[in-house]
XYZ file of C-alpha atoms in Angstrom:
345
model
C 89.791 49.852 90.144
C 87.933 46.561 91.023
C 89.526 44.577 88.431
C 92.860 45.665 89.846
C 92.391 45.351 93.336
C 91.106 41.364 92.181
C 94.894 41.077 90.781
C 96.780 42.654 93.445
C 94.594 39.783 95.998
C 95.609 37.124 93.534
C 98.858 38.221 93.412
C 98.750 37.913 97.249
C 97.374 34.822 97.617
C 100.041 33.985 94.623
C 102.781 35.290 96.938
C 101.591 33.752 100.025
C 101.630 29.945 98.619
C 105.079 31.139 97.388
C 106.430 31.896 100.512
C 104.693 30.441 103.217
C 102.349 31.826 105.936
C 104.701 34.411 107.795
C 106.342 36.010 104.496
C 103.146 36.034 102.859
C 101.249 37.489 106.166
C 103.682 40.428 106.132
C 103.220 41.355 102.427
C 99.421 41.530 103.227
C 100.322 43.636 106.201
C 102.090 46.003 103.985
C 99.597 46.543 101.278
C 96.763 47.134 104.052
C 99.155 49.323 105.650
C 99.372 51.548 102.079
C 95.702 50.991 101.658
C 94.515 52.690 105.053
C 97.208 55.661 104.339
C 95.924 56.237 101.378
C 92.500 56.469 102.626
C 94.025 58.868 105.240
C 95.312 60.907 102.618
C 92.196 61.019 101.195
C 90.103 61.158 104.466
C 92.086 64.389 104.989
C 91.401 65.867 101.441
C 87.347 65.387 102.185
C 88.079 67.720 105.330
C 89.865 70.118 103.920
C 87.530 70.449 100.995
C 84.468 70.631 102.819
C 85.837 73.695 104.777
C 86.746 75.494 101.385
C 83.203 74.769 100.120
C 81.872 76.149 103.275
C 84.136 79.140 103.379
C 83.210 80.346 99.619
C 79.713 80.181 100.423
C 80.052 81.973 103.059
C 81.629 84.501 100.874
C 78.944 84.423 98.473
C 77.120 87.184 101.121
C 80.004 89.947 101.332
C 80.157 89.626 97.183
C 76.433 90.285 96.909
C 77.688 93.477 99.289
C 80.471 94.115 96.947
C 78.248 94.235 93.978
C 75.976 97.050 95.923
C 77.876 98.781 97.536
C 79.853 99.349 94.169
C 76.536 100.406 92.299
C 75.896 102.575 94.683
C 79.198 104.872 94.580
C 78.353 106.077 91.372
C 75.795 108.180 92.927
C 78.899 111.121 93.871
C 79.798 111.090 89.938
C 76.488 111.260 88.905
C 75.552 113.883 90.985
C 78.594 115.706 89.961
C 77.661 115.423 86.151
C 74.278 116.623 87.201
C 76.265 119.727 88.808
C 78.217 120.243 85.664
C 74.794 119.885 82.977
C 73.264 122.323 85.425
C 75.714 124.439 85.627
C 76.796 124.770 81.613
C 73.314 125.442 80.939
C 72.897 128.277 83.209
C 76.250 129.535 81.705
C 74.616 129.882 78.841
C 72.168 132.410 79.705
C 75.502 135.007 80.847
C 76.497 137.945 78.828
C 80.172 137.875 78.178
C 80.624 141.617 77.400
C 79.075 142.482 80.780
C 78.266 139.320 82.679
C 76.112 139.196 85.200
C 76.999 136.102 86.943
C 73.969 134.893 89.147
C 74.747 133.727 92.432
C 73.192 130.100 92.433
C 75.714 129.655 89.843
C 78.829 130.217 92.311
C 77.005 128.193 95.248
C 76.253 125.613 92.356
C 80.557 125.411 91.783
C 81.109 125.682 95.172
C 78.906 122.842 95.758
C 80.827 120.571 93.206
C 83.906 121.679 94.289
C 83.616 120.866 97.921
C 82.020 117.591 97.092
C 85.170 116.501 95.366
C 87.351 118.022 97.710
C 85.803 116.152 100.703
C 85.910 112.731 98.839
C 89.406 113.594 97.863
C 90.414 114.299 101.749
C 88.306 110.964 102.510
C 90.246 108.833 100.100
C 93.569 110.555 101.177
C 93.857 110.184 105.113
C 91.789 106.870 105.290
C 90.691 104.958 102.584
C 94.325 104.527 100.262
C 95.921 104.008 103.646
C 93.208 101.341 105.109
C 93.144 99.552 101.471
C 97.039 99.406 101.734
C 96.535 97.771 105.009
C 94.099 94.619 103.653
C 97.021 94.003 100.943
C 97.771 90.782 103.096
C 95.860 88.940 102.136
C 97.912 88.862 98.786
C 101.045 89.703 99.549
C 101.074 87.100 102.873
C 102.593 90.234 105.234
C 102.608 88.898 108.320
C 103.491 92.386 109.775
C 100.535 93.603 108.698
C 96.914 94.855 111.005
C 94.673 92.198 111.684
C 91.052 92.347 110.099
C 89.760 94.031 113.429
C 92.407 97.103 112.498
C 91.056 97.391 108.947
C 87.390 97.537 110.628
C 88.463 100.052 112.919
C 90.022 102.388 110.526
C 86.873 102.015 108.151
C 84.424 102.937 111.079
C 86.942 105.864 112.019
C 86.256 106.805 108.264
C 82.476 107.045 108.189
C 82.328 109.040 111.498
C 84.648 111.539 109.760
C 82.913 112.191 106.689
C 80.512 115.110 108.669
C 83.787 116.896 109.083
C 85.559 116.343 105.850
C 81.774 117.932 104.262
C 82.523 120.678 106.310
C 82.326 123.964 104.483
C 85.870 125.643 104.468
C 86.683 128.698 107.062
C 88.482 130.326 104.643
C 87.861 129.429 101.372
C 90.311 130.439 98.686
C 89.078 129.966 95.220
C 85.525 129.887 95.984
C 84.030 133.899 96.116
C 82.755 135.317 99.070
C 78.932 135.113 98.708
C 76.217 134.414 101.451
C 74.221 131.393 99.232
C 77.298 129.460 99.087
C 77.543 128.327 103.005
C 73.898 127.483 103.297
C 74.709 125.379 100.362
C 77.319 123.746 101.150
C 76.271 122.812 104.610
C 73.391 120.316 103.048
C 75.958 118.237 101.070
C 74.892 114.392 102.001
C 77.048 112.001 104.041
C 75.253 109.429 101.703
C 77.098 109.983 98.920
C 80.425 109.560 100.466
C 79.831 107.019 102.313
C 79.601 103.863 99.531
C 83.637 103.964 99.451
C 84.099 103.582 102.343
C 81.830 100.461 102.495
C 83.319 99.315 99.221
C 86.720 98.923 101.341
C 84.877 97.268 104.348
C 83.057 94.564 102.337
C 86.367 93.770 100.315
C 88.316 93.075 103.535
C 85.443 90.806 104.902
C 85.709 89.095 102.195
C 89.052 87.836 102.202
C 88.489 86.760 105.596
C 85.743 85.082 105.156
C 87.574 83.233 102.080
C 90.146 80.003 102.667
C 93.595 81.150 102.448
C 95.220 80.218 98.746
C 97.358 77.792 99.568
C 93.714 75.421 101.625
C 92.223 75.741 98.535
C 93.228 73.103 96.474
C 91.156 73.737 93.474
C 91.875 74.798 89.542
C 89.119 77.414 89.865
C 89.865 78.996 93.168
C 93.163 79.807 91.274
C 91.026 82.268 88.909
C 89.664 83.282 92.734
C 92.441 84.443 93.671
C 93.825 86.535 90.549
C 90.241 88.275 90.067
C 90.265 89.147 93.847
C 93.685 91.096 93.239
C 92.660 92.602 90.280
C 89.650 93.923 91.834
C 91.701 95.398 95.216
C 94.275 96.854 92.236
C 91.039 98.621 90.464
C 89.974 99.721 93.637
C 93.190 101.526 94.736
C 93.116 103.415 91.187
C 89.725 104.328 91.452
C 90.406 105.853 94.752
C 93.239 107.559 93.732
C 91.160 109.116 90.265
C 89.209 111.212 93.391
C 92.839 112.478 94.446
C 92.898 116.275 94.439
C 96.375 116.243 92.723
C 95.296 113.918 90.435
C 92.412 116.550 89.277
C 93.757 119.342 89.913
C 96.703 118.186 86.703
C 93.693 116.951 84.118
C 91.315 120.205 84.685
C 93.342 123.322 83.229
C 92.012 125.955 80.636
C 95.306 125.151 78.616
C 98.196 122.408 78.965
C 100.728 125.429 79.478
C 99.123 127.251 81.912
C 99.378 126.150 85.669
C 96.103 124.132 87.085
C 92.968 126.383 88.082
C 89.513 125.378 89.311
C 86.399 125.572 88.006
C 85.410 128.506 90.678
C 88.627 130.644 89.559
C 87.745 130.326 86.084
C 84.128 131.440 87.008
C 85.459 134.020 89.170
C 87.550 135.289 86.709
C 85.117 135.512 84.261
C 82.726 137.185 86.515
C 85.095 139.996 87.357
C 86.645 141.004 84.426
C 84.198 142.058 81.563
C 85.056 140.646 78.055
C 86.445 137.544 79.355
C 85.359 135.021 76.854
C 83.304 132.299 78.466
C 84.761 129.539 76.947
C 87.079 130.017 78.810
C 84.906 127.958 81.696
C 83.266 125.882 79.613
C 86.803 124.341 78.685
C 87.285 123.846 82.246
C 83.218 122.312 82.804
C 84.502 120.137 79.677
C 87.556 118.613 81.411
C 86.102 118.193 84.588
C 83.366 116.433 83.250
C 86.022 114.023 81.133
C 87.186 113.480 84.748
C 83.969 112.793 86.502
C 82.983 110.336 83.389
C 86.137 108.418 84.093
C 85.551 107.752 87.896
C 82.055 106.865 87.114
C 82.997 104.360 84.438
C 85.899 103.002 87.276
C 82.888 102.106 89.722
C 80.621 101.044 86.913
C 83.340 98.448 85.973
C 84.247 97.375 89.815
C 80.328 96.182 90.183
C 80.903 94.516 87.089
C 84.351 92.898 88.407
C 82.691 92.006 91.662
C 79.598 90.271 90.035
C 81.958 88.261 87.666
C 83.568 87.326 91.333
C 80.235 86.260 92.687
C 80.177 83.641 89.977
C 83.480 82.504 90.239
C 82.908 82.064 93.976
C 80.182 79.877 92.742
C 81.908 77.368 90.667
C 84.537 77.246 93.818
C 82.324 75.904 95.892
C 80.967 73.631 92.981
C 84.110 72.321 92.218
C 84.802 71.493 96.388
C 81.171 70.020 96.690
C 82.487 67.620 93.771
C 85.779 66.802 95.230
C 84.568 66.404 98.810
C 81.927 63.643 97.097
C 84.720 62.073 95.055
C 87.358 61.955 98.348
C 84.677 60.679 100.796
C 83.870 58.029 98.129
C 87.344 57.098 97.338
C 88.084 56.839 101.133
C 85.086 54.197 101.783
C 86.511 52.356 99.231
C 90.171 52.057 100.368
C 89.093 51.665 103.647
C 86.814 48.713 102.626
C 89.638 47.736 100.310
C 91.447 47.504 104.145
C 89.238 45.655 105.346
C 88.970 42.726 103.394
C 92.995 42.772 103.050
C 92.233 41.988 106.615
C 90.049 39.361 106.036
C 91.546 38.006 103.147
C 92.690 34.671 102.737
C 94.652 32.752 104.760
C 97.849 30.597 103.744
C-alpha cells in the first residue's frame, strides 16, 4: 500500500508539471477527495462493527441462560421415567388371576398422567403460541408483537402453571380413589416452569443480538442459521408434550383406538384375568415417549452451548475487523493529509 500510494504522488507530481498548476491542483483535489471517502467508508465500517461486537457479547449472558435453563427441563422427563420404573416394578408384585391393585399404584398413574397433561395444556395455550410470536426475528414480520408482548405472555405463563397443576374436578380416566387428590395436589411448579424460561431467554436473545443484515461478518452468518435451527427444535420439542401427539404413540395395539395408562390399569384392575401385559405395553410406549422428549432437551442444551461458541468467534471476528477498519481509516486519512500537503507545481 505504501509503495503504491509513492506512485500515485509521482504520478501527481508527473501530472502536475504536465499540465500546469490549476489542472494539476484539481487532480490532487480529486484523489484527496476519494481518499477521505474512502476513509468515511471505512470510518463507518469501525462503527458499525464495534456495535456488533458489543451486541454479541452482550448475548453471550442470555446463551449461558439458554444452556441452563435447557438442562434443567429435563427434570419433568426424568421424573416421569422415575414414575414409570416405579410404577412397572410395583406391577410386578400384582396377581393377574385376581389382582389386587394397591392404591399408591393408581395415585402413582394419576400423578404421571396429570403431570403430562398440565405441561401439555402449558405448551398448548401459551408457549407454541408465544414461540410463534418471537418468529420475527427470522422471518422480518413487521406485524408481529414487540419483545415487551413476548415477555408479557411468558410471565402470564408462569403465573398459570398453579392452575394448569390443578387436580381435575371430574376426572375421567383416572379411578375414583381418596390417595389420588392428596397426590396430585403436591405436583411442583418447578418442573414446569424451565419451558417456559427456555422461551423467555430465546427471545432476549435475539434482541439483545444485531439484526442480520448490521452484521457484516462470515461467521455471524452460521449465527444466524443455528439460532433458527434452535427456535425450529424448540417448537418440536414443545409440540412432543402435545396431548394429541401422545395420546396417537401410547396405544396397547396400532388397531385399537388410543387409551391411557390409567384405563389400561383400570381395566386391568376390574376385570380378573386380564393379562397384565396388557399395561406394561402401554408403561413401554409411554416410556419410548418420555425418552424422546428427554433426548429433545438434552440436544437443545447441546444446540445452545454450540451457540455460545459461535457467539464467541462473532465477536472475535468484529474485534478484528473494527482493529483492521480503524487502522485502515488512519491511514487514508493520513494518506489525505499529505495529498494536502503535497507538492506544489
Amino acid at each position: 500500500m505504501a509503495a503504491h500510494y509513492v506512485t500515485a504522488q509521482e504520478n501527481m507530481v508527473e501530472l502536475g508539471q504536465a499540465l500546469g498548476r490549476e489542472e494539476g491542483a484539481e487532480v490532487a483535489a480529486e484523489h484527496e477527495a476519494r481518499v477521505r471517502e474512502d476513509a468515511r467508508v471505512d470510518a463507518r465500517e469501525v462503527t458499525t462493527a464495534t456495535m456488533v461486537r458489543q451486541r454479541v457479547e452482550a448475548a453471550l449472558g442470555p446463551l449461558e441462560r439458554l444452556v441452563t435453563v435447557c438442562e434443567k427441563a429435563t427434570a419433568f422427563p426424568r421424573e416421569l421415567q422415575r414414575l414409570l420404573r416405579d410404577f412397572e416394578a410395583a406391577l410386578k408384585g400384582t396377581n393377574e388371576a385376581s389382582p389386587d391393585v394397591p392404591e399408591a399404584l393408581v395415585a402413582m398413574v394419576a400423578k404421571a398422567e396429570q403431570l403430562w397433561e398440565a405441561n401439555a395444556r402449558l405448551a398448548q395455550e401459551h408457549l407454541l403460541e408465544t414461540l410463534q410470536d418471537i418468529n420475527f426475528y427470522f422471518t422480518g414480520d413487521l406485524t408481529s408483537p414487540s419483545d415487551c408482548e413476548v415477555a408479557k405472555r411468558c410471565r402470564r405463563a408462569t403465573e398459570d402453571i398453579p392452575r394448569l397443576l390443578q387436580p381435575p374436578e371430574c376426572p375421567q380416566s383416572i379411578p375414583n380413589v381418596s390417595p389420588v387428590s392428596v397426590e396430585l395436589q403436591e405436583l411442583s411448579p418447578a418442573l414446569l416452569q424451565p419451558p417456559v424460561a427456555v422461551v423467555a431467554t430465546l427471545d432476549d436473545l435475539l434482541a439483545t443480538l444485531p439484526r442480520r443484515d448490521m452484521m457484516l461478518l462470515r461467521s455471524a452468518e452460521s449465527l444466524h442459521w443455528s439460532l433458527a435451527d434452535f427456535t425450529r427444535g424448540l417448537w418440536a420439542t414443545l409440540y412432543r408434550i402435545d396431548g394429541t401427539w401422545w395420546q396417537q404413540n401410547v396405544s396397547s395395539d396400532d388397531d385399537d383406538p388410543p387409551i391411557s395408562l390409567s384405563q389400561a390399569l383400570d381395566a386391568y384392575k376390574s376385570t380378573p384375568g386380564t393379562p397384565r401385559n396388557r399395561v406394561t405395553t402401554v408403561v413401554s410406549k409411554w416410556q419410548g415417549s418420555v425418552a424422546t422428549l428427554l433426548d429433545s432437551w438434552v440436544q437443545l442444551a447441546g444446540a445452545a452451548t454450540e451457540l455460545s461458541n459461535t457467539c464467541r468467534e462473532v465477536a472475535t471476528e468484529a474485534a478484528d475487523r473494527v482493529a483492521t477498519a480503524t487502522a485502515r481509516a488512519m491511514e487514508l486519512q493520513h494518506k489525505a493529509a499529505c495529498g494536502r500537503r503535497g507538492p506544489r507545481w
